[in-house]
């Protein structure tokens, strides 16, 4: 995950661009690219373990090399932000502490590793949601006004007003919040995204707002209706994503605490 620390700020800038629309990296492409970043910048040592001898081992090695080459080429089309020079990367920080030094290697507690995985998954969810919305609501994204509206709807899914502004929380937030009341505004934001899509489920969602009333500027919520909206919207999102990309999407995760 050291590679993620290198590209994180650049990737956030990419996601904050409303016109962003690039091929989505799958999990294997993510792993391949981040591994290559770590190797190119010498953040980790290459695996120089000797390959097993024999024809079968040679054939397997050649196949793996060809497959790895294809994955690298595909990654170049997705991850277009420039990388820093090796000599410019002397330390890496995460969660307000130094977790890697070129002179000393990694110093990465388990909880920080877990939170880094959470952070990468959260950005993956945002990238996938944005890309899918681009594909489904293509005509809206082609106009300045439509692009602004869709961007605001997606930004409302995160407490900080967008994943590009994401900071580490102290507990699970957004649509992953464990307190149902705290989860409500973000489930409602998700409903407002999905209800614009074509299909029977979006038409149902358009009729299922769970704001009971607004008192002194604060919304009051209906828990059973919120849970119904949550189930319908999440299931529909996962199915539509699979229909477009042939795999399961990244989904929001519980924030690791320790």
CSV table of C-alpha atoms in Angstrom, one decimal:
chain,number,residue,atom,x,y,z
A,1,UNK,CA,0.0,0.0,0.0
A,2,UNK,CA,3.0,2.3,0.0
A,3,UNK,CA,2.3,3.0,-3.7
A,4,UNK,CA,-1.1,4.3,-2.7
A,5,UNK,CA,0.5,6.9,-0.5
A,6,UNK,CA,2.5,8.1,-3.4
A,7,UNK,CA,-0.4,8.6,-5.8
A,8,UNK,CA,-3.2,9.4,-3.3
A,9,UNK,CA,-3.1,13.2,-3.7
A,10,UNK,CA,-2.9,13.0,-7.5
A,11,UNK,CA,-5.8,10.5,-7.6
A,12,UNK,CA,-7.9,12.8,-5.4
A,13,UNK,CA,-7.3,15.6,-7.9
A,14,UNK,CA,-8.4,13.3,-10.7
A,15,UNK,CA,-11.6,12.5,-8.9
A,16,UNK,CA,-12.4,16.1,-8.1
A,17,UNK,CA,-12.4,16.9,-11.9
A,18,UNK,CA,-16.1,16.8,-13.0
A,19,UNK,CA,-15.1,15.9,-16.5
A,20,UNK,CA,-13.1,12.8,-15.4
A,21,UNK,CA,-14.1,9.7,-17.3
A,22,UNK,CA,-11.5,7.0,-17.7
A,23,UNK,CA,-11.5,3.2,-17.8
A,24,UNK,CA,-12.1,1.8,-14.3
A,25,UNK,CA,-9.3,-0.1,-12.7
A,26,UNK,CA,-10.3,-3.5,-11.5
A,27,UNK,CA,-8.7,-5.0,-8.3
A,28,UNK,CA,-6.0,-6.8,-10.2
A,29,UNK,CA,-5.0,-3.6,-12.1
A,30,UNK,CA,-4.9,-1.7,-8.8
A,31,UNK,CA,-2.6,-4.2,-7.3
A,32,UNK,CA,-0.4,-4.4,-10.4
A,33,UNK,CA,-0.1,-0.6,-10.7
A,34,UNK,CA,0.5,0.1,-7.0
A,35,UNK,CA,3.1,-2.7,-6.9
A,36,UNK,CA,4.9,-1.2,-9.9
A,37,UNK,CA,4.9,2.3,-8.3
A,38,UNK,CA,6.5,0.8,-5.2
A,39,UNK,CA,9.1,-1.1,-7.2
A,40,UNK,CA,9.9,1.8,-9.6
A,41,UNK,CA,10.4,4.2,-6.6
A,42,UNK,CA,12.2,1.5,-4.6
A,43,UNK,CA,9.8,1.7,-1.8
A,44,UNK,CA,10.0,-2.1,-1.5
A,45,UNK,CA,12.6,-4.7,-2.5
A,46,UNK,CA,11.9,-6.8,-5.6
A,47,UNK,CA,11.1,-10.4,-5.1
A,48,UNK,CA,14.2,-12.2,-6.4
A,49,UNK,CA,13.3,-15.6,-5.2
A,50,UNK,CA,14.5,-18.2,-7.7
A,51,UNK,CA,11.9,-19.7,-10.0
A,52,UNK,CA,11.4,-23.5,-9.8
A,53,UNK,CA,13.2,-25.3,-12.6
A,54,UNK,CA,11.7,-27.3,-15.4
A,55,UNK,CA,9.6,-26.8,-18.5
A,56,UNK,CA,6.3,-26.3,-16.7
A,57,UNK,CA,7.8,-23.6,-14.5
A,58,UNK,CA,9.3,-21.9,-17.5
A,59,UNK,CA,6.0,-21.9,-19.4
A,60,UNK,CA,4.2,-20.6,-16.3
A,61,UNK,CA,6.8,-17.9,-15.9
A,62,UNK,CA,6.4,-16.8,-19.5
A,63,UNK,CA,2.6,-16.8,-19.2
A,64,UNK,CA,2.8,-14.7,-16.1
A,65,UNK,CA,5.2,-12.2,-17.7
A,66,UNK,CA,2.8,-11.8,-20.7
A,67,UNK,CA,-0.2,-11.3,-18.5
A,68,UNK,CA,1.8,-8.8,-16.3
A,69,UNK,CA,2.7,-6.9,-19.4
A,70,UNK,CA,-0.9,-6.6,-20.5
A,71,UNK,CA,-1.9,-5.4,-17.0
A,72,UNK,CA,0.8,-2.7,-17.1
A,73,UNK,CA,-0.3,-1.4,-20.5
A,74,UNK,CA,-4.0,-1.3,-19.3
A,75,UNK,CA,-2.9,0.6,-16.2
A,76,UNK,CA,-1.2,3.3,-18.3
A,77,UNK,CA,-4.5,4.2,-19.8
A,78,UNK,CA,-6.1,4.6,-16.4
A,79,UNK,CA,-3.5,6.1,-14.1
A,80,UNK,CA,-2.2,9.0,-16.1
A,81,UNK,CA,-0.9,11.3,-13.3
A,82,UNK,CA,2.9,11.7,-13.3
A,83,UNK,CA,4.9,10.1,-10.6
A,84,UNK,CA,7.6,11.8,-8.6
A,85,UNK,CA,11.3,11.1,-9.1
A,86,UNK,CA,12.7,8.4,-6.8
A,87,UNK,CA,15.2,10.8,-5.2
A,88,UNK,CA,12.3,13.2,-4.3
A,89,UNK,CA,10.6,10.5,-2.2
A,90,UNK,CA,12.5,10.3,1.0
A,91,UNK,CA,9.6,9.9,3.5
A,92,UNK,CA,6.0,8.9,3.3
A,93,UNK,CA,3.4,10.1,5.9
A,94,UNK,CA,0.0,8.8,6.8
A,95,UNK,CA,-2.4,9.8,9.5
A,96,UNK,CA,0.0,12.6,10.7
A,97,UNK,CA,3.0,10.3,11.2
A,98,UNK,CA,5.9,9.1,9.2
A,99,UNK,CA,5.3,5.5,8.1
A,100,UNK,CA,8.3,5.0,5.7
A,101,UNK,CA,11.8,6.4,5.4
A,102,UNK,CA,14.2,5.7,2.5
A,103,UNK,CA,16.9,5.3,5.1
A,104,UNK,CA,15.0,3.0,7.4
A,105,UNK,CA,12.1,1.3,5.6
A,106,UNK,CA,8.5,1.0,6.7
A,107,UNK,CA,7.1,1.7,10.2
A,108,UNK,CA,3.5,0.8,9.6
A,109,UNK,CA,1.3,-0.3,12.6
A,110,UNK,CA,-1.5,-2.7,11.8
A,111,UNK,CA,-4.2,-0.2,12.5
A,112,UNK,CA,-2.7,2.3,10.0
A,113,UNK,CA,-2.5,-0.4,7.3
A,114,UNK,CA,-6.2,-1.2,7.9
A,115,UNK,CA,-7.1,2.5,7.6
A,116,UNK,CA,-5.1,2.9,4.5
A,117,UNK,CA,-7.0,0.0,2.9
A,118,UNK,CA,-10.2,1.7,4.0
A,119,UNK,CA,-9.1,5.0,2.4
A,120,UNK,CA,-8.3,3.3,-0.9
A,121,UNK,CA,-11.6,1.5,-1.0
A,122,UNK,CA,-13.5,4.7,-0.3
A,123,UNK,CA,-11.8,6.4,-3.2
A,124,UNK,CA,-12.5,3.3,-5.3
A,125,UNK,CA,-16.2,3.6,-4.5
A,126,UNK,CA,-16.3,7.2,-5.4
A,127,UNK,CA,-14.5,6.6,-8.7
A,128,UNK,CA,-16.8,3.7,-9.6
A,129,UNK,CA,-20.0,5.6,-8.6
A,130,UNK,CA,-18.9,8.7,-10.6
A,131,UNK,CA,-17.9,6.6,-13.7
A,132,UNK,CA,-21.2,4.6,-13.7
A,133,UNK,CA,-23.2,7.9,-13.3
A,134,UNK,CA,-21.3,9.3,-16.3
A,135,UNK,CA,-22.3,6.3,-18.4
A,136,UNK,CA,-25.9,6.2,-17.4
A,137,UNK,CA,-26.5,10.0,-17.3
A,138,UNK,CA,-24.3,10.8,-20.2
A,139,UNK,CA,-26.4,13.6,-21.6
A,140,UNK,CA,-26.5,15.4,-18.2
A,141,UNK,CA,-22.7,15.3,-17.9
A,142,UNK,CA,-22.3,16.9,-21.4
A,143,UNK,CA,-23.7,20.2,-20.3
A,144,UNK,CA,-22.1,22.7,-17.8
A,145,UNK,CA,-25.3,22.9,-15.7
A,146,UNK,CA,-25.9,19.1,-15.8
A,147,UNK,CA,-22.3,18.4,-14.9
A,148,UNK,CA,-22.6,20.8,-11.9
A,149,UNK,CA,-25.8,19.1,-10.7
A,150,UNK,CA,-24.5,15.6,-11.0
A,151,UNK,CA,-21.2,16.5,-9.3
A,152,UNK,CA,-23.1,18.1,-6.4
A,153,UNK,CA,-25.3,15.0,-6.0
A,154,UNK,CA,-22.3,12.8,-5.8
A,155,UNK,CA,-20.3,15.1,-3.5
A,156,UNK,CA,-23.3,14.9,-1.0
A,157,UNK,CA,-22.5,11.2,-0.5
A,158,UNK,CA,-19.5,12.2,1.8
A,159,UNK,CA,-19.5,14.3,5.0
A,160,UNK,CA,-16.7,16.5,3.8
A,161,UNK,CA,-18.5,17.4,0.6
A,162,UNK,CA,-16.7,15.0,-1.7
A,163,UNK,CA,-14.1,12.2,-1.5
A,164,UNK,CA,-11.4,14.7,-2.7
A,165,UNK,CA,-11.7,16.4,0.6
A,166,UNK,CA,-11.8,13.2,2.6
A,167,UNK,CA,-10.1,13.2,6.0
A,168,UNK,CA,-9.8,10.2,8.3
A,169,UNK,CA,-12.9,10.1,10.6
A,170,UNK,CA,-12.9,8.8,14.2
A,171,UNK,CA,-15.8,6.4,13.4
A,172,UNK,CA,-17.7,5.1,10.4
A,173,UNK,CA,-19.5,7.9,8.5
A,174,UNK,CA,-21.6,8.5,5.5
A,175,UNK,CA,-23.6,5.6,4.2
A,176,UNK,CA,-21.5,3.2,6.4
A,177,UNK,CA,-22.4,5.0,9.7
A,178,UNK,CA,-23.6,2.6,12.3
A,179,UNK,CA,-26.0,5.1,13.8
A,180,UNK,CA,-29.0,5.1,11.5
A,181,UNK,CA,-29.8,8.7,12.1
A,182,UNK,CA,-26.2,9.7,11.1
A,183,UNK,CA,-26.6,7.5,8.0
A,184,UNK,CA,-29.8,9.1,6.8
A,185,UNK,CA,-28.6,12.2,5.0
A,186,UNK,CA,-26.2,10.1,2.9
A,187,UNK,CA,-28.7,7.4,2.1
A,188,UNK,CA,-30.9,10.2,1.0
A,189,UNK,CA,-28.1,11.5,-1.2
A,190,UNK,CA,-27.6,8.1,-2.7
A,191,UNK,CA,-31.3,7.8,-3.4
A,192,UNK,CA,-31.3,11.1,-5.2
A,193,UNK,CA,-28.5,9.8,-7.5
A,194,UNK,CA,-30.0,6.4,-8.3
A,195,UNK,CA,-33.6,7.7,-8.7
A,196,UNK,CA,-32.5,9.7,-11.8
A,197,UNK,CA,-31.4,6.5,-13.6
A,198,UNK,CA,-33.7,4.6,-15.9
A,199,UNK,CA,-35.5,1.5,-14.7
A,200,UNK,CA,-38.3,0.3,-12.4
A,201,UNK,CA,-36.3,0.6,-9.1
A,202,UNK,CA,-35.3,4.2,-9.7
A,203,UNK,CA,-38.9,5.1,-10.4
A,204,UNK,CA,-39.9,3.4,-7.1
A,205,UNK,CA,-37.0,5.3,-5.3
A,206,UNK,CA,-38.3,8.6,-6.6
A,207,UNK,CA,-41.5,8.0,-4.6
A,208,UNK,CA,-39.8,6.9,-1.3
A,209,UNK,CA,-38.3,10.0,0.4
A,210,UNK,CA,-38.0,9.3,4.1
A,211,UNK,CA,-37.8,12.9,5.4
A,212,UNK,CA,-40.9,13.0,7.7
A,213,UNK,CA,-40.6,16.7,8.5
A,214,UNK,CA,-38.2,19.6,8.9
A,215,UNK,CA,-38.0,21.4,12.2
A,216,UNK,CA,-35.7,24.4,12.8
A,217,UNK,CA,-33.8,23.4,9.7
A,218,UNK,CA,-33.2,19.8,10.8
A,219,UNK,CA,-34.8,16.9,9.0
A,220,UNK,CA,-36.6,14.2,10.9
A,221,UNK,CA,-36.4,10.7,9.4
A,222,UNK,CA,-38.5,7.6,9.1
A,223,UNK,CA,-36.2,4.6,10.0
A,224,UNK,CA,-38.2,1.8,8.3
A,225,UNK,CA,-38.5,3.8,5.1
A,226,UNK,CA,-34.8,4.7,5.2
A,227,UNK,CA,-33.9,1.0,5.5
A,228,UNK,CA,-36.2,0.2,2.6
A,229,UNK,CA,-34.6,2.9,0.4
A,230,UNK,CA,-31.1,1.7,1.5
A,231,UNK,CA,-31.8,-1.9,0.5
A,232,UNK,CA,-33.4,-1.0,-2.9
A,233,UNK,CA,-30.7,1.6,-3.8
A,234,UNK,CA,-27.8,-0.6,-2.8
A,235,UNK,CA,-29.0,-3.7,-4.6
A,236,UNK,CA,-29.8,-1.8,-7.7
A,237,UNK,CA,-26.5,0.0,-7.7
A,238,UNK,CA,-24.6,-3.3,-7.4
A,239,UNK,CA,-26.6,-5.0,-10.1
A,240,UNK,CA,-26.3,-2.1,-12.6
A,241,UNK,CA,-22.6,-1.9,-11.9
A,242,UNK,CA,-22.2,-5.6,-12.6
A,243,UNK,CA,-24.2,-5.3,-15.8
A,244,UNK,CA,-21.8,-2.6,-17.1
A,245,UNK,CA,-18.5,-3.9,-15.8
A,246,UNK,CA,-18.9,-7.6,-15.2
A,247,UNK,CA,-17.7,-7.5,-11.6
A,248,UNK,CA,-18.8,-6.5,-8.1
A,249,UNK,CA,-18.2,-2.8,-7.2
A,250,UNK,CA,-16.2,-1.4,-4.3
A,251,UNK,CA,-18.6,-0.7,-1.5
A,252,UNK,CA,-18.3,1.5,1.6
A,253,UNK,CA,-16.7,-0.2,4.6
A,254,UNK,CA,-16.7,0.2,8.3
A,255,UNK,CA,-13.9,2.4,9.5
A,256,UNK,CA,-11.3,0.5,11.5
A,257,UNK,CA,-10.9,1.8,15.1
A,258,UNK,CA,-8.4,0.7,17.6
